[in-house]
CSV table of N, CA and C and ligand atoms in Angstrom, one decimal:
chain,number,residue,atom,x,y,z
W,1,MET,N,0.7,-1.4,0.1
W,1,MET,CA,-0.2,-0.1,-0.2
W,1,MET,C,0.7,1.0,-0.3
W,2,PRO,N,0.6,2.0,-1.1
W,2,PRO,CA,1.4,3.2,-0.8
W,2,PRO,C,1.0,4.1,0.2
W,3,ARG,N,1.9,5.0,0.4
W,3,ARG,CA,2.3,5.8,1.9
W,3,ARG,C,1.6,7.1,1.3
W,4,ARG,N,0.6,7.3,2.0
W,4,ARG,CA,0.0,8.9,1.3
W,4,ARG,C,0.7,9.9,2.0
W,5,ASN,N,1.0,10.9,1.2
W,5,ASN,CA,1.5,11.9,1.8
W,5,ASN,C,0.3,13.0,2.9
W,6,ASN,N,0.2,13.5,3.7
W,6,ASN,CA,-0.9,13.9,4.2
W,6,ASN,C,-1.3,15.5,4.5
W,7,ARG,N,0.2,15.7,4.0
W,7,ARG,CA,0.4,17.6,4.1
W,7,ARG,C,-1.1,17.9,3.1
W,8,PRO,N,-2.0,19.2,4.2
W,8,PRO,CA,-3.0,19.6,3.6
W,8,PRO,C,-2.8,20.2,2.4
W,9,ALA,N,-3.8,20.4,1.3
W,9,ALA,CA,-4.2,21.2,0.6
W,9,ALA,C,-3.5,22.8,1.1
W,10,PRO,N,-2.9,23.5,0.2
W,10,PRO,CA,-3.3,25.3,0.5
W,10,PRO,C,-4.3,25.9,0.5
W,11,THR,N,-5.1,25.9,1.8
W,11,THR,CA,-6.2,27.0,1.7
W,11,THR,C,-6.6,28.1,1.7
W,12,GLN,N,-7.2,28.9,1.4
W,12,GLN,CA,-7.4,30.0,1.4
W,12,GLN,C,-8.4,30.5,2.7
W,13,SER,N,-8.3,31.4,3.3
W,13,SER,CA,-9.3,31.7,4.0
W,13,SER,C,-10.5,32.8,3.8
W,14,VAL,N,-10.0,33.0,2.7
W,14,VAL,CA,-11.1,34.0,2.0
W,14,VAL,C,-11.9,33.2,1.2
W,15,PRO,N,-13.4,34.0,1.2
W,15,PRO,CA,-14.7,34.1,-0.1
W,15,PRO,C,-14.3,33.5,-1.0
W,16,GLY,N,-14.3,33.0,-2.1
W,16,GLY,CA,-14.2,33.1,-3.3
W,16,GLY,C,-13.2,32.1,-3.8
W,17,GLY,N,-12.6,31.1,-3.1
W,17,GLY,CA,-11.8,30.2,-3.3
W,17,GLY,C,-10.1,30.5,-4.0
W,18,ALA,N,-9.5,30.0,-4.5
W,18,ALA,CA,-7.9,30.2,-4.3
W,18,ALA,C,-7.6,31.4,-5.5
W,19,GLY,N,-6.7,31.8,-5.3
W,19,GLY,CA,-6.1,32.9,-6.1
W,19,GLY,C,-4.8,33.1,-5.3
W,20,HIS,N,-4.3,34.8,-6.1
W,20,HIS,CA,-2.9,35.1,-5.9
W,20,HIS,C,-3.1,36.4,-5.0
W,21,ASP,N,-4.0,36.3,-3.9
W,21,ASP,CA,-4.2,37.2,-2.7
W,21,ASP,C,-2.7,37.1,-2.3
W,22,ARG,N,-2.7,38.7,-2.0
W,22,ARG,CA,-1.5,39.0,-1.7
W,22,ARG,C,-1.6,40.6,-0.5
W,23,ILE,N,-0.9,40.7,0.8
W,23,ILE,CA,-1.0,41.8,1.0
W,23,ILE,C,-0.5,43.0,0.9
W,24,GLU,N,-1.4,44.3,0.6
W,24,GLU,CA,-0.1,45.5,-0.1
W,24,GLU,C,-0.3,46.6,1.2
W,25,SER,N,0.0,47.2,1.1
W,25,SER,CA,-0.6,48.8,2.1
W,25,SER,C,-1.3,50.0,1.1
W,26,GLY,N,-2.2,50.3,1.4
W,26,GLY,CA,-3.2,50.7,0.6
W,26,GLY,C,-3.5,51.9,0.6
W,27,PRO,N,-4.4,52.4,0.0
W,27,PRO,CA,-4.2,54.3,-0.1
W,27,PRO,C,-3.9,55.0,1.0
W,28,ASP,N,-4.8,54.4,2.3
W,28,ASP,CA,-4.5,55.1,3.5
W,28,ASP,C,-3.6,54.6,4.1
W,29,GLY,N,-2.7,53.7,4.0
W,29,GLY,CA,-1.6,53.4,4.2
W,29,GLY,C,-1.9,52.0,5.1
W,30,SER,N,-2.9,51.6,5.5
W,30,SER,CA,-3.2,50.6,6.2
W,30,SER,C,-3.3,49.2,5.4
W,31,ASP,N,-3.1,48.2,5.8
W,31,ASP,CA,-3.1,46.7,5.2
W,31,ASP,C,-4.4,46.4,4.1
W,32,TYR,N,-3.7,45.9,2.6
W,32,TYR,CA,-4.7,45.4,2.1
W,32,TYR,C,-4.4,44.1,1.7
W,33,GLN,N,-5.8,43.1,1.7
W,33,GLN,CA,-5.6,41.6,1.0
W,33,GLN,C,-5.7,42.1,-0.4
W,34,VAL,N,-5.2,41.3,-1.3
W,34,VAL,CA,-4.9,41.8,-2.8
W,34,VAL,C,-5.2,40.9,-4.0
W,35,ARG,N,-6.2,41.1,-4.6
W,35,ARG,CA,-6.5,39.7,-5.6
W,35,ARG,C,-6.5,39.7,-7.5
W,36,ALA,N,-6.1,39.6,-7.6
W,36,ALA,CA,-6.1,39.6,-9.1
W,36,ALA,C,-7.4,39.3,-9.5
W,37,VAL,N,-8.1,39.6,-10.2
W,37,VAL,CA,-9.6,39.5,-10.8
W,37,VAL,C,-9.3,39.1,-12.5
W,38,PRO,N,-8.8,38.4,-12.9
W,38,PRO,CA,-8.7,38.1,-14.5
W,38,PRO,C,-10.0,38.1,-15.6
W,39,GLY,N,-9.5,38.6,-16.5
W,39,GLY,CA,-10.9,39.5,-17.6
W,39,GLY,C,-12.3,37.9,-17.4
W,40,ALA,N,-11.4,36.9,-17.5
W,40,ALA,CA,-12.8,35.8,-17.6
W,40,ALA,C,-13.6,35.6,-16.4
W,41,ARG,N,-12.6,36.3,-15.3
W,41,ARG,CA,-13.8,36.3,-13.9
W,41,ARG,C,-14.7,37.9,-14.1
W,42,ALA,N,-14.1,38.6,-14.6
W,42,ALA,CA,-15.0,40.1,-14.4
W,42,ALA,C,-16.0,39.9,-15.3
W,43,VAL,N,-16.8,39.6,-14.3
W,43,VAL,CA,-18.6,39.5,-15.1
W,43,VAL,C,-19.5,40.2,-15.1
W,44,LYS,N,-18.8,40.9,-14.5
W,44,LYS,CA,-20.1,42.6,-14.0
W,44,LYS,C,-19.2,43.8,-14.0
W,45,PRO,N,-19.8,44.5,-14.4
W,45,PRO,CA,-19.2,45.8,-14.3
W,45,PRO,C,-19.4,46.5,-12.9
W,46,TYR,N,-17.8,46.9,-12.7
W,46,TYR,CA,-17.6,47.7,-11.4
W,46,TYR,C,-17.3,49.2,-11.3
W,47,ARG,N,-17.6,49.9,-10.2
W,47,ARG,CA,-16.8,51.3,-10.0
W,47,ARG,C,-15.5,51.2,-9.2
W,48,CYS,N,-14.6,51.6,-10.1
W,48,CYS,CA,-13.0,51.9,-9.5
W,48,CYS,C,-13.3,53.2,-8.0
W,49,PRO,N,-12.8,52.7,-7.2
W,49,PRO,CA,-12.9,54.1,-6.2
W,49,PRO,C,-11.9,54.7,-6.3
W,50,GLY,N,-10.9,54.8,-7.4
W,50,GLY,CA,-9.8,55.5,-7.7
W,50,GLY,C,-9.9,56.0,-8.6
W,51,CYS,N,-10.3,56.2,-9.6
W,51,CYS,CA,-10.4,57.4,-10.5
W,51,CYS,C,-12.1,57.0,-10.6
W,52,ASP,N,-13.0,56.6,-10.0
W,52,ASP,CA,-14.1,56.6,-10.4
W,52,ASP,C,-14.7,56.7,-11.5
W,53,HIS,N,-14.2,55.5,-12.6
W,53,HIS,CA,-14.9,55.2,-13.7
W,53,HIS,C,-15.1,53.6,-13.4
W,54,GLU,N,-16.0,53.2,-14.4
W,54,GLU,CA,-16.3,52.0,-14.2
W,54,GLU,C,-15.4,51.0,-15.0
W,55,ILE,N,-15.3,50.0,-14.9
W,55,ILE,CA,-14.2,48.9,-14.9
W,55,ILE,C,-15.4,47.5,-15.7
W,56,ALA,N,-15.0,47.5,-17.1
W,56,ALA,CA,-16.2,47.2,-17.9
W,56,ALA,C,-15.9,45.4,-17.4
W,57,VAL,N,-17.5,44.9,-17.9
W,57,VAL,CA,-16.9,43.4,-17.7
W,57,VAL,C,-15.8,42.7,-19.0
W,58,GLY,N,-15.2,41.8,-18.6
W,58,GLY,CA,-14.0,41.5,-19.3
W,58,GLY,C,-12.5,41.8,-19.1
W,59,VAL,N,-12.8,43.1,-18.3
W,59,VAL,CA,-11.4,43.9,-18.1
W,59,VAL,C,-10.5,43.1,-16.8
W,60,ALA,N,-9.7,42.6,-17.0
W,60,ALA,CA,-8.9,41.9,-15.4
W,60,ALA,C,-8.2,43.2,-14.8
W,61,HIS,N,-8.9,43.1,-13.5
W,61,HIS,CA,-8.7,44.4,-12.4
W,61,HIS,C,-7.6,43.7,-11.1
W,62,ILE,N,-8.1,44.7,-9.8
W,62,ILE,CA,-7.8,43.8,-8.8
W,62,ILE,C,-9.3,44.3,-7.8
W,63,VAL,N,-9.0,43.4,-7.0
W,63,VAL,CA,-10.1,43.6,-5.9
W,63,VAL,C,-9.2,43.5,-4.5
W,64,ALA,N,-9.3,44.5,-3.8
W,64,ALA,CA,-9.1,44.9,-2.1
W,64,ALA,C,-9.6,45.0,-1.5
W,65,TRP,N,-9.2,44.8,-0.2
W,65,TRP,CA,-10.1,44.7,1.0
W,65,TRP,C,-9.7,44.8,2.3
W,66,PRO,N,-10.0,45.3,3.2
W,66,PRO,CA,-8.8,45.6,4.4
W,66,PRO,C,-8.4,44.3,4.8
W,67,ALA,N,-7.2,44.3,5.3
W,67,ALA,CA,-6.9,42.9,5.1
W,67,ALA,C,-6.9,42.3,7.1
W,68,ASP,N,-7.9,43.1,7.5
W,68,ASP,CA,-8.4,42.5,9.2
W,68,ASP,C,-9.7,42.1,9.1
W,69,THR,N,-10.3,42.3,7.8
W,69,THR,CA,-11.6,41.3,7.3
W,69,THR,C,-11.6,40.7,6.2
W,70,ASP,N,-12.6,39.7,6.7
W,70,ASP,CA,-12.7,38.3,5.3
W,70,ASP,C,-13.0,38.5,4.1
W,71,GLY,N,-13.6,40.3,3.9
W,71,GLY,CA,-13.7,40.9,2.6
W,71,GLY,C,-14.9,40.7,2.2
W,72,ALA,N,-16.0,39.9,3.0
W,72,ALA,CA,-17.5,39.9,2.5
W,72,ALA,C,-18.3,41.0,2.5
W,73,ASP,N,-17.6,41.8,2.6
W,73,ASP,CA,-18.7,43.5,2.7
W,73,ASP,C,-17.8,44.6,2.3
W,74,ASP,N,-16.6,44.1,2.4
W,74,ASP,CA,-15.9,45.7,1.8
W,74,ASP,C,-15.0,45.3,0.5
W,75,ARG,N,-15.4,44.7,-0.5
W,75,ARG,CA,-14.2,44.4,-1.5
W,75,ARG,C,-14.5,46.0,-2.0
W,76,ARG,N,-13.3,46.2,-3.0
W,76,ARG,CA,-13.5,47.4,-3.7
W,76,ARG,C,-12.6,47.0,-4.9
W,77,HIS,N,-13.2,47.0,-5.9
W,77,HIS,CA,-12.8,46.4,-7.5
W,77,HIS,C,-12.0,48.1,-8.3
W,78,TRP,N,-10.8,47.6,-8.6
W,78,TRP,CA,-10.1,49.0,-8.9
W,78,TRP,C,-9.5,48.5,-9.8
W,79,HIS,N,-9.5,49.5,-11.4
W,79,HIS,CA,-8.4,49.3,-12.3
W,79,HIS,C,-7.0,48.9,-12.2
W,80,SER,N,-6.3,47.9,-12.6
W,80,SER,CA,-4.9,47.4,-12.3
W,80,SER,C,-3.8,48.8,-12.1
W,81,GLY,N,-3.7,49.4,-13.2
W,81,GLY,CA,-2.9,50.5,-13.0
W,81,GLY,C,-3.1,51.5,-11.9
W,82,TRP,N,-4.3,51.8,-11.5
W,82,TRP,CA,-4.6,52.8,-11.1
W,82,TRP,C,-4.0,51.9,-9.6
W,83,TRP,N,-4.7,50.9,-8.9
W,83,TRP,CA,-3.9,50.3,-8.0
W,83,TRP,C,-2.5,50.5,-7.6
W,84,ARG,N,-2.1,50.0,-9.1
W,84,ARG,CA,-0.9,50.0,-9.1
W,84,ARG,C,0.1,51.6,-8.8
W,85,GLY,N,-0.5,52.0,-9.2
W,85,GLY,CA,0.2,53.7,-9.2
W,85,GLY,C,-1.0,54.7,-8.2
W,86,ARG,N,-1.2,54.0,-7.2
W,86,ARG,CA,-1.9,54.3,-5.9
W,86,ARG,C,-1.5,55.4,-4.9
W,87,ARG,N,0.1,55.4,-4.7
W,87,ARG,CA,1.2,56.0,-4.1
W,87,ARG,C,1.3,56.7,-5.0
W,88,THR,N,1.4,57.2,-5.9
W,88,THR,CA,2.1,58.2,-6.6
W,88,THR,C,0.8,59.4,-6.7
W,89,ARG,N,-0.7,58.6,-7.5
W,89,ARG,CA,-1.7,59.2,-7.6
W,89,ARG,C,-2.7,59.3,-6.7
W,90,ARG,N,-2.2,59.9,-5.4
W,90,ARG,CA,-2.9,60.0,-4.4
W,90,ARG,C,-4.2,60.3,-4.7
W,91,PRO,N,-5.3,60.0,-3.9
W,91,PRO,CA,-6.9,60.4,-4.1
W,91,PRO,C,-7.3,61.8,-2.9
W,92,THR,N,-8.1,62.3,-3.8
W,92,THR,CA,-7.6,63.8,-3.2
W,92,THR,C,-8.8,63.4,-1.8
W,93,ARG,N,-8.2,64.4,-0.9
W,93,ARG,CA,-9.5,64.2,0.4
W,93,ARG,C,-9.8,65.1,0.9
Q,101,ZN,ZN1,-9.9,53.3,-12.2
């Protein structure tokens, strides 16, 4: 009988399944959990909080939420470029 490797598969604690989640600091300096959404998964239009324009269906983008929450209620969908450039193009307050 072959010996089975009992190491558990990597799990994601975030709803929505596996992804490339990572922690980055957000526009306000606090930690955000970040996930890339491929175009094939972008099935609804979203409003990007960075530029206040719509992210069209089928456009790959970024979803981010405060790292100290599970993201169920507080996800934000960003244009990828806007999220990456958030430190240099600061939102006005
Ligand atoms: Zn945007």
